Coordinates of C-alpha atoms in Angstrom, one line a residue:
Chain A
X7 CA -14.5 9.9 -29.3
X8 CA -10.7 9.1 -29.8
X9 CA -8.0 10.8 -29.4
X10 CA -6.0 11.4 -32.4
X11 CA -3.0 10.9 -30.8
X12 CA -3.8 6.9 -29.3
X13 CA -1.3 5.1 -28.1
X14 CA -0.6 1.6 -29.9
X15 CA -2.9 -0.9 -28.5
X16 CA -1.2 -3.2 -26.0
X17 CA -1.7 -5.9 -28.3
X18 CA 0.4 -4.3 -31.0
X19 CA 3.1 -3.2 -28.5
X20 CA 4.9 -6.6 -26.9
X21 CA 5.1 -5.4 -23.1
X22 CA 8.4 -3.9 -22.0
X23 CA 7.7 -4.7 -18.7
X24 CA 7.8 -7.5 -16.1
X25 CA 5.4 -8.7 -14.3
X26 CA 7.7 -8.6 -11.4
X27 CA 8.5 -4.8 -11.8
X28 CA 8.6 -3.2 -8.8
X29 CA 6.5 -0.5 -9.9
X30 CA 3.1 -2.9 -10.3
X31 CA 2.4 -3.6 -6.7
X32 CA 2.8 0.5 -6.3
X33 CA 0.7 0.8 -9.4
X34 CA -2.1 -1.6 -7.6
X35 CA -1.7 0.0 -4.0
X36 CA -2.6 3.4 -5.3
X37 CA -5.4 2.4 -7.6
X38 CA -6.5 0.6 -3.7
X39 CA -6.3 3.7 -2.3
X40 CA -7.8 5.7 -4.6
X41 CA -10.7 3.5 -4.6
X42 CA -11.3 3.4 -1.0
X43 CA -10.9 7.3 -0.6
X44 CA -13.3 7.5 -3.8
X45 CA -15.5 5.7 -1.7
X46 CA -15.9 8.0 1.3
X47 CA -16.0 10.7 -0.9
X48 CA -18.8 10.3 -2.6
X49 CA -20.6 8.8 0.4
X50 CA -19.4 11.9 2.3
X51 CA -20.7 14.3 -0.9
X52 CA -24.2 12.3 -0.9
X53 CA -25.7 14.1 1.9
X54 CA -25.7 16.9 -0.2
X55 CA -28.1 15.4 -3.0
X56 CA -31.5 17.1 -3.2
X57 CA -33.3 14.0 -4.0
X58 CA -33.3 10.0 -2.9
X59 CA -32.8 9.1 -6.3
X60 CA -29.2 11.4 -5.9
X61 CA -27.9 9.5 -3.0
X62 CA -28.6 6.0 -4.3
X63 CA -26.8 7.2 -7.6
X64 CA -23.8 8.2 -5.5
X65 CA -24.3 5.3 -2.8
X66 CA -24.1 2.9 -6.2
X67 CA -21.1 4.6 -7.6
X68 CA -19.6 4.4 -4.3
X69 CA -20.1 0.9 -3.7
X70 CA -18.7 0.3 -7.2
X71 CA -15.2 1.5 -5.8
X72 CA -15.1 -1.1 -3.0
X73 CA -15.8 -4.7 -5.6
X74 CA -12.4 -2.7 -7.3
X75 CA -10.7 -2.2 -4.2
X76 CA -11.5 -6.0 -3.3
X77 CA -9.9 -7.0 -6.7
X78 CA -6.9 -5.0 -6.0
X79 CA -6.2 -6.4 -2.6
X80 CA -6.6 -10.0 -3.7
X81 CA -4.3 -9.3 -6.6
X82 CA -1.5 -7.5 -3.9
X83 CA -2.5 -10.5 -1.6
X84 CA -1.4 -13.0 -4.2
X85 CA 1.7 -10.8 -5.0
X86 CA 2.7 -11.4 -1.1
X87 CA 1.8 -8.0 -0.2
X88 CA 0.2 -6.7 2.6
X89 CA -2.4 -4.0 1.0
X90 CA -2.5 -1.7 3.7
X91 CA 1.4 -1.5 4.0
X92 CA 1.5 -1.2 0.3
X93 CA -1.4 1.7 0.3
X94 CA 0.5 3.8 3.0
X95 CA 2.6 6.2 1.0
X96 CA 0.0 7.2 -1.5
X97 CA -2.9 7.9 1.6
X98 CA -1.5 11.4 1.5
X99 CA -1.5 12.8 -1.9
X100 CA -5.3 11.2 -2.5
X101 CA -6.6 12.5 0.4
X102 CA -4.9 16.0 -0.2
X103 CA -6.2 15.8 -3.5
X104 CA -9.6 15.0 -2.2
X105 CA -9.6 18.1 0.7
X106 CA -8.9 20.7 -2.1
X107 CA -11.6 19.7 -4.4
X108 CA -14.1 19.3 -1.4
X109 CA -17.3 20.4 -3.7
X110 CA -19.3 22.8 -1.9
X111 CA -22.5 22.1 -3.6
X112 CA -24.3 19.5 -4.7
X113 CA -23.3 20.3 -8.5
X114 CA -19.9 20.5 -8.0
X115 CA -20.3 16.9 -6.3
X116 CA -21.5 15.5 -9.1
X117 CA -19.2 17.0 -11.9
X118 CA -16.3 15.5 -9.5
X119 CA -17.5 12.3 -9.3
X120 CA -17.6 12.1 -12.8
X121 CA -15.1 14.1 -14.1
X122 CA -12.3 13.2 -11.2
X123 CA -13.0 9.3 -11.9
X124 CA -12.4 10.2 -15.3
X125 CA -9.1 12.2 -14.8
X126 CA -7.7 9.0 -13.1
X127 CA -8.8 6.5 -15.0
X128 CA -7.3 7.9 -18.4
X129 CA -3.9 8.4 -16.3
X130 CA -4.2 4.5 -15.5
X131 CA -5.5 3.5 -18.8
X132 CA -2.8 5.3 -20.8
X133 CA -0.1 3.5 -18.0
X134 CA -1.9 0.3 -19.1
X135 CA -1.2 -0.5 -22.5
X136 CA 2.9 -1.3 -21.9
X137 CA 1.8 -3.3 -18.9
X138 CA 2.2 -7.4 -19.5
X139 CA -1.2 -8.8 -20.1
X140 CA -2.0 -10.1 -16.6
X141 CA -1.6 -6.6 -14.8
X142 CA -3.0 -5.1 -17.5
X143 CA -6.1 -6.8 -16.9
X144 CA -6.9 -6.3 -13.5
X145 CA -6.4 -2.2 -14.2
X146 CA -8.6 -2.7 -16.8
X147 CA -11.3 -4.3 -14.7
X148 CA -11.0 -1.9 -12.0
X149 CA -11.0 0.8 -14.3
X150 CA -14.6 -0.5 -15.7
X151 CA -17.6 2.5 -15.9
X152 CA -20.1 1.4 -13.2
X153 CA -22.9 2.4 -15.1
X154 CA -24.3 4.7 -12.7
X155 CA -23.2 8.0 -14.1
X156 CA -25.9 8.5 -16.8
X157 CA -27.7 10.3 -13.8
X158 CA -25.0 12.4 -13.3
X159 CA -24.9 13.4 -17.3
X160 CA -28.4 14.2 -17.2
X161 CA -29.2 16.3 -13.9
X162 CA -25.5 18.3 -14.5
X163 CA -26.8 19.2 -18.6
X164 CA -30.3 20.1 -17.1
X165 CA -28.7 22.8 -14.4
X166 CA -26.4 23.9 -16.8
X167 CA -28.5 24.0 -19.4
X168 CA -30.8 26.1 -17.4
X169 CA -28.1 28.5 -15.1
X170 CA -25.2 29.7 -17.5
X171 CA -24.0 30.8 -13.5
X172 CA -24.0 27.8 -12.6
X173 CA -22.4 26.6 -15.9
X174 CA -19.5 29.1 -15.9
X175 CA -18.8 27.9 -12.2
X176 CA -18.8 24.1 -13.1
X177 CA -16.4 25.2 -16.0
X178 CA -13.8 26.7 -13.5
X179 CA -15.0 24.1 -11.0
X180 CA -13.7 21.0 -13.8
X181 CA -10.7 22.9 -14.8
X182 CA -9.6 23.1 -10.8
X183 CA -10.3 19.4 -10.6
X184 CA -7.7 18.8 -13.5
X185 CA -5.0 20.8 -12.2
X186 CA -5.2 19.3 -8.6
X187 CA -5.0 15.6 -9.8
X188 CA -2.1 16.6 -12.1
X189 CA -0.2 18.0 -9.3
X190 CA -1.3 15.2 -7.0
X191 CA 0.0 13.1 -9.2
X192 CA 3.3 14.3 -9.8
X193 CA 3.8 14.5 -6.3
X194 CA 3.3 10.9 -6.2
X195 CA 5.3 10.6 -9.2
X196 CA 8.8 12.3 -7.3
X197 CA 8.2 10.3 -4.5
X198 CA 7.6 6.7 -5.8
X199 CA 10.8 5.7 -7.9
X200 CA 9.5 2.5 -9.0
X201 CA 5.7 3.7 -10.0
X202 CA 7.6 6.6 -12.0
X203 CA 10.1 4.1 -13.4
X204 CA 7.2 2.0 -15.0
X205 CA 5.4 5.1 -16.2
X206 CA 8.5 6.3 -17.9
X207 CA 9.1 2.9 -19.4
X208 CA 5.7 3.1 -20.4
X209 CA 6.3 6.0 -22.6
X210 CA 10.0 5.8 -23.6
X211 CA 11.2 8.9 -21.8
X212 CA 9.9 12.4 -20.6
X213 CA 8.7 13.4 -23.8
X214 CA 6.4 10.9 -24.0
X215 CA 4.8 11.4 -20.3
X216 CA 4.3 15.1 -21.6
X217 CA 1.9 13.7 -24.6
X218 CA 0.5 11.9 -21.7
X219 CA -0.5 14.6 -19.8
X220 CA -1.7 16.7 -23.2
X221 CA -3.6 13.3 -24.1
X222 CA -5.7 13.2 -20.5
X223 CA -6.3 17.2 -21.1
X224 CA -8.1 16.7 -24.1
X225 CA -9.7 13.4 -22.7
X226 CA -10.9 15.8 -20.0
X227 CA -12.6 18.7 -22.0
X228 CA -14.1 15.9 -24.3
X229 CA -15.8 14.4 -20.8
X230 CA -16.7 18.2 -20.0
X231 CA -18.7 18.7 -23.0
X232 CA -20.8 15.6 -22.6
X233 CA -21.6 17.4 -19.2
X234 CA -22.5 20.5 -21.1
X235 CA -19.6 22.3 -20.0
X236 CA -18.0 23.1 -22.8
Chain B
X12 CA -27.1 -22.2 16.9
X13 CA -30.6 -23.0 16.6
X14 CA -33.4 -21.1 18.7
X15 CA -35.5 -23.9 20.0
X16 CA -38.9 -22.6 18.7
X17 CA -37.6 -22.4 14.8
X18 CA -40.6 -22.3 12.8
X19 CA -40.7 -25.0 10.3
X20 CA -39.0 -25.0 6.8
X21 CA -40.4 -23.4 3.5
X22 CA -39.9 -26.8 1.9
X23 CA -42.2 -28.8 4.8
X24 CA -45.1 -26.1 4.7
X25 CA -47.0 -24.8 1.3
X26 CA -47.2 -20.8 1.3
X27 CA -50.0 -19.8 2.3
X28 CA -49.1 -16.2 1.0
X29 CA -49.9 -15.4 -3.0
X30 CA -46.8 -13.9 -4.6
X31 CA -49.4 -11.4 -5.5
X32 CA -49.9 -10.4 -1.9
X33 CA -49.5 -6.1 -2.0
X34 CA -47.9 -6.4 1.3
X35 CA -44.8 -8.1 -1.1
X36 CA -44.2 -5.1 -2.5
X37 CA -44.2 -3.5 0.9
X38 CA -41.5 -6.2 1.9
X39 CA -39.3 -5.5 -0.7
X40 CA -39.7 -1.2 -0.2
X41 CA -38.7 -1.6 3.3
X42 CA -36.0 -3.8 2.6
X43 CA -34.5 -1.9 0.1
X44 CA -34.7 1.5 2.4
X45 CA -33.2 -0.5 4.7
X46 CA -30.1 -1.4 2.8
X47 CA -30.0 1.9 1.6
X48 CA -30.4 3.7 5.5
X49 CA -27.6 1.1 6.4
X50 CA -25.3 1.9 3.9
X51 CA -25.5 5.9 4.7
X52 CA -25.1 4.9 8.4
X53 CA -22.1 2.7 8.0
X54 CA -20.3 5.0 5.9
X55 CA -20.7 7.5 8.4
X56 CA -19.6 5.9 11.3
X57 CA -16.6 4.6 9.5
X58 CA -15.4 8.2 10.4
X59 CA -14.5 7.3 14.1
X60 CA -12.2 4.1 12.7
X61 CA -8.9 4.5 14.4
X62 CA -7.0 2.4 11.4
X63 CA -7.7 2.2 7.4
X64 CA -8.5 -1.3 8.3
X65 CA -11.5 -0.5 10.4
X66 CA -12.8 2.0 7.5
X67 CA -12.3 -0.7 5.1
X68 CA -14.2 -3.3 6.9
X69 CA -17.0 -1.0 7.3
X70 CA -17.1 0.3 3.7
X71 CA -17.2 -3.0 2.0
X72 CA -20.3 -4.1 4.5
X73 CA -22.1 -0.7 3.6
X74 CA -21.6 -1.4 -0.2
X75 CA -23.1 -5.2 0.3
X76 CA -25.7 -3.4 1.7
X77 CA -26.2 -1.6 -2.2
X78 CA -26.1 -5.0 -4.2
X79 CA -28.3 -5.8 -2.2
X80 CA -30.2 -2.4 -2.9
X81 CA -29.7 -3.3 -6.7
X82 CA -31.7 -6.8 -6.3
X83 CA -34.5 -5.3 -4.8
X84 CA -35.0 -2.4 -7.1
X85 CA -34.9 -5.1 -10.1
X86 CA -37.4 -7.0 -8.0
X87 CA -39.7 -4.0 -7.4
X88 CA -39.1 -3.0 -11.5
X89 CA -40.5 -6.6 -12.5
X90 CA -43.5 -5.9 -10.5
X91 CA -44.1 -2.7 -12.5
X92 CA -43.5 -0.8 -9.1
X93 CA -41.3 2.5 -8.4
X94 CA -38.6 1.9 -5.9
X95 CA -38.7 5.2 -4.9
X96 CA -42.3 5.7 -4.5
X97 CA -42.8 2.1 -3.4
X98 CA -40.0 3.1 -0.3
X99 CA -41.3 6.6 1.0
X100 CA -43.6 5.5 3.2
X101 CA -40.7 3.6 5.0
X102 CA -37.8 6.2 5.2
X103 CA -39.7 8.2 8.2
X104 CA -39.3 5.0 10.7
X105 CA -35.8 3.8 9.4
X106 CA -34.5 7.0 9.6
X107 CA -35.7 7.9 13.4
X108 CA -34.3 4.0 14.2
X109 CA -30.9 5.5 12.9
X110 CA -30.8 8.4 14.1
X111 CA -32.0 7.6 17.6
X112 CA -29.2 5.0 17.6
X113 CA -26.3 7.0 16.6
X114 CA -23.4 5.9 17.6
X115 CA -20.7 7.8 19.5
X116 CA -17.9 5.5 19.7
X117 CA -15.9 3.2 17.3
X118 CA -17.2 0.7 19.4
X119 CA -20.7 1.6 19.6
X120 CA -20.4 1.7 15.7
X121 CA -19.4 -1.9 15.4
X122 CA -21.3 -3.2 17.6
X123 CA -24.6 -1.6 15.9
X124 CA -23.3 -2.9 12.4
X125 CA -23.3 -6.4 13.6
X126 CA -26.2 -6.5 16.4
X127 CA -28.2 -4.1 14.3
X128 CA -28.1 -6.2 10.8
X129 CA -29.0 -9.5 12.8
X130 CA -31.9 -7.9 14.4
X131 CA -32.7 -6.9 10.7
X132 CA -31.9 -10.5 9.3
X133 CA -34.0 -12.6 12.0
X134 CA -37.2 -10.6 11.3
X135 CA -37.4 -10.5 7.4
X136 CA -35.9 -14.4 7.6
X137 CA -39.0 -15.4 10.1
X138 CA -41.4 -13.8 7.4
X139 CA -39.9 -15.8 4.9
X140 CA -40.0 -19.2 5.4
X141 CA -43.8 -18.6 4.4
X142 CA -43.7 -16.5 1.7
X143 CA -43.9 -17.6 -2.0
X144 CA -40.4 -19.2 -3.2
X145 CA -39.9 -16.8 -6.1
X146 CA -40.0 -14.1 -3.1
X147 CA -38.4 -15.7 -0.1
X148 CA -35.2 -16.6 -2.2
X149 CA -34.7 -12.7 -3.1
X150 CA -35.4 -11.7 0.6
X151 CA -32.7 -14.7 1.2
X152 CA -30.7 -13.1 -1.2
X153 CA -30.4 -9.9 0.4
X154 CA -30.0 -10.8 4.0
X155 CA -27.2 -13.4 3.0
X156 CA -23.9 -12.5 5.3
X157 CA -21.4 -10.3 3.9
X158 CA -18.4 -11.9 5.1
X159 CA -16.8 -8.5 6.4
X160 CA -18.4 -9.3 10.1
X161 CA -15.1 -11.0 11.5
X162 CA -13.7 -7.9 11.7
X163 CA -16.0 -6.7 13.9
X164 CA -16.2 -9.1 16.2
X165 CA -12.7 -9.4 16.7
X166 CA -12.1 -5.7 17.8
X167 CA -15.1 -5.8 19.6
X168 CA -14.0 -9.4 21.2
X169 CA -10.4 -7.8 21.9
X170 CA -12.4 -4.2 23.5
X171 CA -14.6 -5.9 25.8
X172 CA -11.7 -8.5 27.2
X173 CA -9.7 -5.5 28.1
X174 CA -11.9 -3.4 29.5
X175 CA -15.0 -4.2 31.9
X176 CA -16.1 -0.5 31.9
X177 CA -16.4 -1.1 27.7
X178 CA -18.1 -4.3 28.4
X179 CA -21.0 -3.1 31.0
X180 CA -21.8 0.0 28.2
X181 CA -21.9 -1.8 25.0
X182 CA -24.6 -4.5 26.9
X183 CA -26.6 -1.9 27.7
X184 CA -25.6 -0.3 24.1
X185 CA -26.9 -3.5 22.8
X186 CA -30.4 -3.7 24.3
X187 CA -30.7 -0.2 23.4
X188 CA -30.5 -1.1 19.8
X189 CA -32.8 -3.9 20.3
X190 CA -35.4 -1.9 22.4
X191 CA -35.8 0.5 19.3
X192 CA -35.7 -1.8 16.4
X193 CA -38.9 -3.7 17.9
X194 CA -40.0 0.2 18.3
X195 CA -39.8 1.2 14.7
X196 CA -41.0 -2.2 13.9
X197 CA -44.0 -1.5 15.3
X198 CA -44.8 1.7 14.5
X199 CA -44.2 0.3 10.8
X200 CA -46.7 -2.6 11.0
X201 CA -48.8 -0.1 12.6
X202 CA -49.1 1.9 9.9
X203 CA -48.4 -0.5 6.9
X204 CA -51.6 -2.6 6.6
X205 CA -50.4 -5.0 3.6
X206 CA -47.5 -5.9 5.5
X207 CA -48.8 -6.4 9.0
X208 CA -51.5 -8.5 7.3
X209 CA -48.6 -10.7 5.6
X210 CA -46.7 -10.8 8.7
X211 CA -50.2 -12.2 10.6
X212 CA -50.5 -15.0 7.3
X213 CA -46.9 -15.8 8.0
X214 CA -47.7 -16.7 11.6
X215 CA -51.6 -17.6 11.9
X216 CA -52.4 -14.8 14.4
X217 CA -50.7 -12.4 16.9
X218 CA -49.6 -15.3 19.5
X219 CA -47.7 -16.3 16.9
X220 CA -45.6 -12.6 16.2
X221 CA -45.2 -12.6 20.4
X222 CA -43.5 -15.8 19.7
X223 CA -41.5 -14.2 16.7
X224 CA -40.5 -10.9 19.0
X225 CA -39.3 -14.0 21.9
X226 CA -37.0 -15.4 19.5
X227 CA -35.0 -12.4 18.2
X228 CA -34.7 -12.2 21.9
X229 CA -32.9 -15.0 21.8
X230 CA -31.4 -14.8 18.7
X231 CA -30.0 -11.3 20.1
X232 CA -28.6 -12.4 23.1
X233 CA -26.4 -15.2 21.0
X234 CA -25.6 -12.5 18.4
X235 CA -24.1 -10.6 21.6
X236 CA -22.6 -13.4 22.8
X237 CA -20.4 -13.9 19.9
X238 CA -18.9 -10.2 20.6
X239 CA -18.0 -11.4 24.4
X240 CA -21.5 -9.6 25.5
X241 CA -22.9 -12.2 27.8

């Protein structure tokens, strides 16, 4: 499903931005660090799956994060960048954002690994359309589904299908995952000039970053349902 | 280096094994498990890495560990087998291997992610230069080196240079790991008839697996001797 309010496709849209903008080597350094604490997260959440089938599911999604963190640290390499310089000042907010959405339950694992990849990807994606066509790419690759998540559609419908508990908890369980990556990323947002500087020219001005932020809400309850929870 | 007793090549000896062989199956189960076991145990003991760095390198080896997961299940799949049934019987031994040889240092960690693989590697590799081609190139496949081991041996290299106290504990470390892989491998082939009877075709009778058990010996003690453990 689209949203009705799209943004025009990049090709549509000559880039406003350089390739040399200081903001893309921030943009790539957090997208690094997100996929590495990605990583340990969902290795970390795996030991509470109930089945073997659950941990290779997360294992798989996990290892997914690394080939994208590899592609981001050779694209940072080229750049002249030392990747674990560049990831420094993001390590906080992600892994802030990560200890207050700690899932408690094997459920709540699940509906964050799918619904938290999803939060970020549609921040990214929406970034990526002004981006010139060689960045844009490599957020676009990193950004790929790893095609491991039909698991996590079908046991999170069959729970909530059967518990409306357990659904009503997973419905304030999604909503809190929303709110913390939207304050997690603002946080990053007043703190990185140059990564705010390329969102904003992304957009035009403030305005536009709000329809942003409305766009990835809706983006979020449309993932939701296709969990069930809606 | 070359252990002096290498058996001779798949290309200079016909297989002897059918690629219908039901210990194949078995090979690839155990395998898999293995990758899977691994990956669990490396993400976990990227928890004592002192720099993002260390946690890195130990990620991307744990998520080689699931492509290599991936080939196996497709292998399994072709041969109309479960991977999950097909790897039961195989998660009792792996698991007691890792959890009797849990590490509790960074070091310990690093040096079991090298030394632990290699033990791994040598004893599926001597199966299969007899196996079948269409087989012994997956089981190639998957013990094919990650590239992510420099990193290990270079903080481990740097550890036991500084410290002598670090050195005399990660030998005995290292036998240790040795001492219960053969274990575990034993208690598999014990119990495992299919497999112990194509480990027996790979090597005409039991003289011949004493001979294989002498040279991961050796193979061991050069492994170690890369780290600055001899």
């Amino acid at each position: 499903m689209e949203s009705t309010s799209t943004p025009p496709s990049a090709s549509s849209v000559p880039s406003r931005i350089s390739p040399d903008h200081p903001g893309v080597p921030e943009l790539f350094a957090v997208l690094a660090y997100g996929e590495i604490s990605a990583f340990y997260r969902l290795a970390e959440d795996a030991r509470m799956a109930r089945t073997l089938q659950g941990k290779v599911a997360l294992a798989s999604m996990a290892s997914a994060e690394m080939a994208h963190f590899e592609t981001l640290e050779s694209a940072l390499t080229a750049r002249g960048f030392d990747v674990y310089e560049a990831m420094d000042p993001f390590v906080r907010a992600l892994d802030d954002y990560h200890a207050s959405t700690a899932p408690s339950t094997w459920l709540e694992a699940l509906v964050k690994a799918y619904v938290g990849d999803g939060i970020a990807a549609d921040f990214y994606r929406e970034i990526g359309h002004s981006l010139p066509v060689e960045v844009a790419e490599i957020v676009e690759e990193v950004l790929a589904q790893t095609g491991h998540s039909e698991f996590v559609v079908q046991e999170v419908r069959e729970a909530v299908t059967a518990s409306s508990r357990d659904k009503d908890r997973l419905m304030l369980w999604g909503r809190r995952l929303l709110g913390e990556a939207i304050t997690q990323a603002q946080f990053v947002l007043a703190r990185r000039e140059a990564l705010t500087e390329l969102v904003l020219s992304s957009y035009g001005d403030l305005n536009g970053v709000v329809a942003l932020f409305d766009r990835m809400q809706e983006k979020h309850s449309e993932r939701m349902a296709v969990l069930g929870l809606a």
